[in-house]
Amino acid sequence: MSLENTSLVYGHQVHYTLPSDRILFDNLQFSISTGDKIGLVGANGVGKSTLLKMMAQQLKPQKGHIKASKKVYYLPQIDLENYQKTTPLYEYLAEQIENWWDVFVLLEQQFQTYLPENLPLKALSGGELMKLHLCLGLLQEPE
């Protein structure tokens, strides 16, 4: 039985180059199995987030392939500067997920956090944004 068929996430000959022609991965091989504990450690800009996005199928390798036998969700890093918009929260969520109202239900049930639907995005704290994105991920039912 091959690693590809028994792994939760498997990468084979993964290659990814940034638009600046800097190579992040060249012939990367990896396998993550049930019960594995992993950590991605490295300096800024070496590809940690890029690899996680590829595992979550948000980004495709330029060569090779990554196969996930279960649904993977990438919880993005929160940079408050990217959220300085006056867009109401419900409009932002409607762009992210079809059943956006379920985010508010989950926020209250799991985090005892109430946010008005028309609250401007820029009014949220970093912690509230993290909870919001965690709820978005949970509603996608990752495994």
PDB file of C-alpha atoms in Angstrom:
ATOM      1  CA  MET A   1       0.000   0.000   0.000  1.00  0.00           C
ATOM      2  CA  SER A   2       1.500   3.385  -0.979  1.00  0.00           C
ATOM      3  CA  LEU A   3       1.924   6.426   1.263  1.00  0.00           C
ATOM      4  CA  GLU A   4      -0.330   8.360  -1.081  1.00  0.00           C
ATOM      5  CA  ASN A   5      -3.225   6.006  -0.359  1.00  0.00           C
ATOM      6  CA  THR A   6      -2.728   5.823   3.419  1.00  0.00           C
ATOM      7  CA  SER A   7      -1.866   9.455   4.240  1.00  0.00           C
ATOM      8  CA  LEU A   8      -4.204  12.214   5.338  1.00  0.00           C
ATOM      9  CA  VAL A   9      -2.136  14.646   3.265  1.00  0.00           C
ATOM     10  CA  TYR A  10       0.521  13.616   0.791  1.00  0.00           C
ATOM     11  CA  GLY A  11       2.852  15.711  -1.368  1.00  0.00           C
ATOM     12  CA  HIS A  12       4.852  14.343  -4.283  1.00  0.00           C
ATOM     13  CA  GLN A  13       7.491  16.286  -6.242  1.00  0.00           C
ATOM     14  CA  VAL A  14       5.938  19.614  -5.224  1.00  0.00           C
ATOM     15  CA  HIS A  15       7.464  22.663  -6.872  1.00  0.00           C
ATOM     16  CA  TYR A  16       6.505  26.287  -6.245  1.00  0.00           C
ATOM     17  CA  THR A  17       8.259  29.447  -7.384  1.00  0.00           C
ATOM     18  CA  LEU A  18       7.225  32.977  -6.411  1.00  0.00           C
ATOM     19  CA  PRO A  19       6.607  35.606  -9.130  1.00  0.00           C
ATOM     20  CA  SER A  20      10.015  37.059  -8.162  1.00  0.00           C
ATOM     21  CA  ASP A  21      11.559  33.754  -9.415  1.00  0.00           C
ATOM     22  CA  ARG A  22      12.491  32.717  -5.863  1.00  0.00           C
ATOM     23  CA  ILE A  23      12.010  28.967  -5.477  1.00  0.00           C
ATOM     24  CA  LEU A  24      10.117  28.004  -2.325  1.00  0.00           C
ATOM     25  CA  PHE A  25       9.852  24.262  -2.984  1.00  0.00           C
ATOM     26  CA  ASP A  26      11.625  22.032  -5.456  1.00  0.00           C
ATOM     27  CA  ASN A  27      10.807  18.326  -5.483  1.00  0.00           C
ATOM     28  CA  LEU A  28       9.256  18.483  -1.991  1.00  0.00           C
ATOM     29  CA  GLN A  29       7.979  15.150  -0.673  1.00  0.00           C
ATOM     30  CA  PHE A  30       5.889  14.743   2.486  1.00  0.00           C
ATOM     31  CA  SER A  31       3.279  12.572   4.111  1.00  0.00           C
ATOM     32  CA  ILE A  32       1.052  13.349   7.108  1.00  0.00           C
ATOM     33  CA  SER A  33      -0.732  10.402   8.685  1.00  0.00           C
ATOM     34  CA  THR A  34      -3.401  10.020  11.353  1.00  0.00           C
ATOM     35  CA  GLY A  35      -1.972  10.866  14.766  1.00  0.00           C
ATOM     36  CA  ASP A  36       1.031  12.788  13.410  1.00  0.00           C
ATOM     37  CA  LYS A  37       1.961  15.983  15.198  1.00  0.00           C
ATOM     38  CA  ILE A  38       3.706  18.457  12.921  1.00  0.00           C
ATOM     39  CA  GLY A  39       5.145  21.927  13.210  1.00  0.00           C
ATOM     40  CA  LEU A  40       6.227  24.278  10.459  1.00  0.00           C
ATOM     41  CA  VAL A  41       9.094  26.416  11.664  1.00  0.00           C
ATOM     42  CA  GLY A  42      11.072  28.868   9.584  1.00  0.00           C
ATOM     43  CA  ALA A  43      11.902  32.479   8.932  1.00  0.00           C
ATOM     44  CA  ASN A  44       9.397  34.820   7.300  1.00  0.00           C
ATOM     45  CA  GLY A  45       8.988  34.259   3.586  1.00  0.00           C
ATOM     46  CA  VAL A  46      10.259  30.680   3.349  1.00  0.00           C
ATOM     47  CA  GLY A  47       6.878  29.196   2.345  1.00  0.00           C
ATOM     48  CA  LYS A  48       5.141  27.982   5.510  1.00  0.00           C
ATOM     49  CA  SER A  49       1.812  29.652   4.679  1.00  0.00           C
ATOM     50  CA  THR A  50       2.150  28.766   0.994  1.00  0.00           C
ATOM     51  CA  LEU A  51       2.536  25.082   1.877  1.00  0.00           C
ATOM     52  CA  LEU A  52      -0.481  25.187   4.214  1.00  0.00           C
ATOM     53  CA  LYS A  53      -2.576  26.864   1.504  1.00  0.00           C
ATOM     54  CA  MET A  54      -1.576  24.118  -0.921  1.00  0.00           C
ATOM     55  CA  MET A  55      -2.553  21.440   1.625  1.00  0.00           C
ATOM     56  CA  ALA A  56      -5.957  23.149   1.947  1.00  0.00           C
ATOM     57  CA  GLN A  57      -6.318  23.209  -1.867  1.00  0.00           C
ATOM     58  CA  GLN A  58      -6.393  27.045  -1.888  1.00  0.00           C
ATOM     59  CA  LEU A  59      -3.255  27.113  -4.022  1.00  0.00           C
ATOM     60  CA  LYS A  60      -1.925  24.590  -6.521  1.00  0.00           C
ATOM     61  CA  PRO A  61       1.702  23.538  -6.837  1.00  0.00           C
ATOM     62  CA  GLN A  62       3.231  24.521 -10.159  1.00  0.00           C
ATOM     63  CA  LYS A  63       4.573  20.986 -10.521  1.00  0.00           C
ATOM     64  CA  GLY A  64       3.872  17.781  -8.650  1.00  0.00           C
ATOM     65  CA  HIS A  65       0.740  17.262  -6.616  1.00  0.00           C
ATOM     66  CA  ILE A  66      -0.714  17.377  -3.137  1.00  0.00           C
ATOM     67  CA  LYS A  67      -3.509  15.002  -2.230  1.00  0.00           C
ATOM     68  CA  ALA A  68      -5.656  15.351   0.884  1.00  0.00           C
ATOM     69  CA  SER A  69      -7.873  12.398   1.783  1.00  0.00           C
ATOM     70  CA  LYS A  70      -9.766  14.600   4.252  1.00  0.00           C
ATOM     71  CA  LYS A  71     -10.881  18.228   4.046  1.00  0.00           C
ATOM     72  CA  VAL A  72      -8.168  20.633   5.253  1.00  0.00           C
ATOM     73  CA  TYR A  73      -8.818  24.250   6.299  1.00  0.00           C
ATOM     74  CA  TYR A  74      -6.136  26.927   6.375  1.00  0.00           C
ATOM     75  CA  LEU A  75      -6.709  29.495   9.133  1.00  0.00           C
ATOM     76  CA  PRO A  76      -5.050  32.630   7.760  1.00  0.00           C
ATOM     77  CA  GLN A  77      -2.753  34.904   9.680  1.00  0.00           C
ATOM     78  CA  ILE A  78      -4.655  38.024  10.721  1.00  0.00           C
ATOM     79  CA  ASP A  79      -3.121  41.301   9.592  1.00  0.00           C
ATOM     80  CA  LEU A  80      -5.342  44.069  10.953  1.00  0.00           C
ATOM     81  CA  GLU A  81      -4.275  46.434   8.156  1.00  0.00           C
ATOM     82  CA  ASN A  82      -6.118  44.207   5.661  1.00  0.00           C
ATOM     83  CA  TYR A  83      -9.366  44.614   7.598  1.00  0.00           C
ATOM     84  CA  GLN A  84      -9.618  48.408   7.794  1.00  0.00           C
ATOM     85  CA  LYS A  85     -12.761  48.518   5.657  1.00  0.00           C
ATOM     86  CA  THR A  86     -16.166  49.986   6.468  1.00  0.00           C
ATOM     87  CA  THR A  87     -17.832  46.967   4.818  1.00  0.00           C
ATOM     88  CA  PRO A  88     -20.558  45.573   7.098  1.00  0.00           C
ATOM     89  CA  LEU A  89     -19.671  42.225   8.605  1.00  0.00           C
ATOM     90  CA  TYR A  90     -22.552  40.390   6.885  1.00  0.00           C
ATOM     91  CA  GLU A  91     -21.376  41.602   3.433  1.00  0.00           C
ATOM     92  CA  TYR A  92     -17.818  40.426   4.119  1.00  0.00           C
ATOM     93  CA  LEU A  93     -19.088  37.027   5.282  1.00  0.00           C
ATOM     94  CA  ALA A  94     -21.458  36.670   2.303  1.00  0.00           C
ATOM     95  CA  GLU A  95     -18.386  36.915   0.047  1.00  0.00           C
ATOM     96  CA  GLN A  96     -16.731  34.078   1.988  1.00  0.00           C
ATOM     97  CA  ILE A  97     -19.522  31.557   2.545  1.00  0.00           C
ATOM     98  CA  GLU A  98     -23.060  30.985   1.271  1.00  0.00           C
ATOM     99  CA  ASN A  99     -24.669  30.432   4.682  1.00  0.00           C
ATOM    100  CA  TRP A 100     -22.965  33.472   6.277  1.00  0.00           C
ATOM    101  CA  TRP A 101     -25.551  33.786   9.076  1.00  0.00           C
ATOM    102  CA  ASP A 102     -24.333  30.490  10.543  1.00  0.00           C
ATOM    103  CA  VAL A 103     -21.067  32.246  11.423  1.00  0.00           C
ATOM    104  CA  PHE A 104     -22.951  34.430  13.934  1.00  0.00           C
ATOM    105  CA  VAL A 105     -24.669  31.393  15.455  1.00  0.00           C
ATOM    106  CA  LEU A 106     -21.351  29.553  15.816  1.00  0.00           C
ATOM    107  CA  LEU A 107     -19.634  32.631  17.274  1.00  0.00           C
ATOM    108  CA  GLU A 108     -22.252  32.785  20.007  1.00  0.00           C
ATOM    109  CA  GLN A 109     -22.417  29.022  20.653  1.00  0.00           C
ATOM    110  CA  GLN A 110     -18.686  28.254  20.649  1.00  0.00           C
ATOM    111  CA  PHE A 111     -17.118  31.532  21.764  1.00  0.00           C
ATOM    112  CA  GLN A 112     -19.912  33.372  23.587  1.00  0.00           C
ATOM    113  CA  THR A 113     -19.185  36.259  21.214  1.00  0.00           C
ATOM    114  CA  TYR A 114     -21.964  38.468  19.882  1.00  0.00           C
ATOM    115  CA  LEU A 115     -21.221  40.702  16.897  1.00  0.00           C
ATOM    116  CA  PRO A 116     -23.887  42.835  15.203  1.00  0.00           C
ATOM    117  CA  GLU A 117     -24.322  41.854  11.547  1.00  0.00           C
ATOM    118  CA  ASN A 118     -23.949  45.447  10.351  1.00  0.00           C
ATOM    119  CA  LEU A 119     -20.784  46.132  12.379  1.00  0.00           C
ATOM    120  CA  PRO A 120     -18.034  47.545  10.119  1.00  0.00           C
ATOM    121  CA  LEU A 121     -15.198  45.100   9.535  1.00  0.00           C
ATOM    122  CA  LYS A 122     -12.665  47.639  10.820  1.00  0.00           C
ATOM    123  CA  ALA A 123     -14.360  47.675  14.255  1.00  0.00           C
ATOM    124  CA  LEU A 124     -13.302  44.085  15.010  1.00  0.00           C
ATOM    125  CA  SER A 125     -10.348  43.307  17.245  1.00  0.00           C
ATOM    126  CA  GLY A 126      -7.643  40.852  16.218  1.00  0.00           C
ATOM    127  CA  GLY A 127      -9.161  38.217  18.516  1.00  0.00           C
ATOM    128  CA  GLU A 128     -12.630  38.715  17.050  1.00  0.00           C
ATOM    129  CA  LEU A 129     -11.230  38.387  13.517  1.00  0.00           C
ATOM    130  CA  MET A 130      -9.444  35.175  14.495  1.00  0.00           C
ATOM    131  CA  LYS A 131     -12.670  33.725  15.954  1.00  0.00           C
ATOM    132  CA  LEU A 132     -14.553  34.804  12.827  1.00  0.00           C
ATOM    133  CA  HIS A 133     -12.108  32.998  10.532  1.00  0.00           C
ATOM    134  CA  LEU A 134     -12.062  29.956  12.808  1.00  0.00           C
ATOM    135  CA  CYS A 135     -15.872  29.787  12.506  1.00  0.00           C
ATOM    136  CA  LEU A 136     -15.607  30.104   8.718  1.00  0.00           C
ATOM    137  CA  GLY A 137     -13.263  27.138   8.758  1.00  0.00           C
ATOM    138  CA  LEU A 138     -15.410  25.044  11.088  1.00  0.00           C
ATOM    139  CA  LEU A 139     -18.461  25.603   8.890  1.00  0.00           C
ATOM    140  CA  GLN A 140     -16.542  24.086   5.974  1.00  0.00           C
ATOM    141  CA  GLU A 141     -16.368  20.898   8.080  1.00  0.00           C
ATOM    142  CA  PRO A 142     -12.651  20.130   7.794  1.00  0.00           C
ATOM    143  CA  GLU A 143     -11.435  16.806   9.099  1.00  0.00           C
TER     144      GLU A 143
END
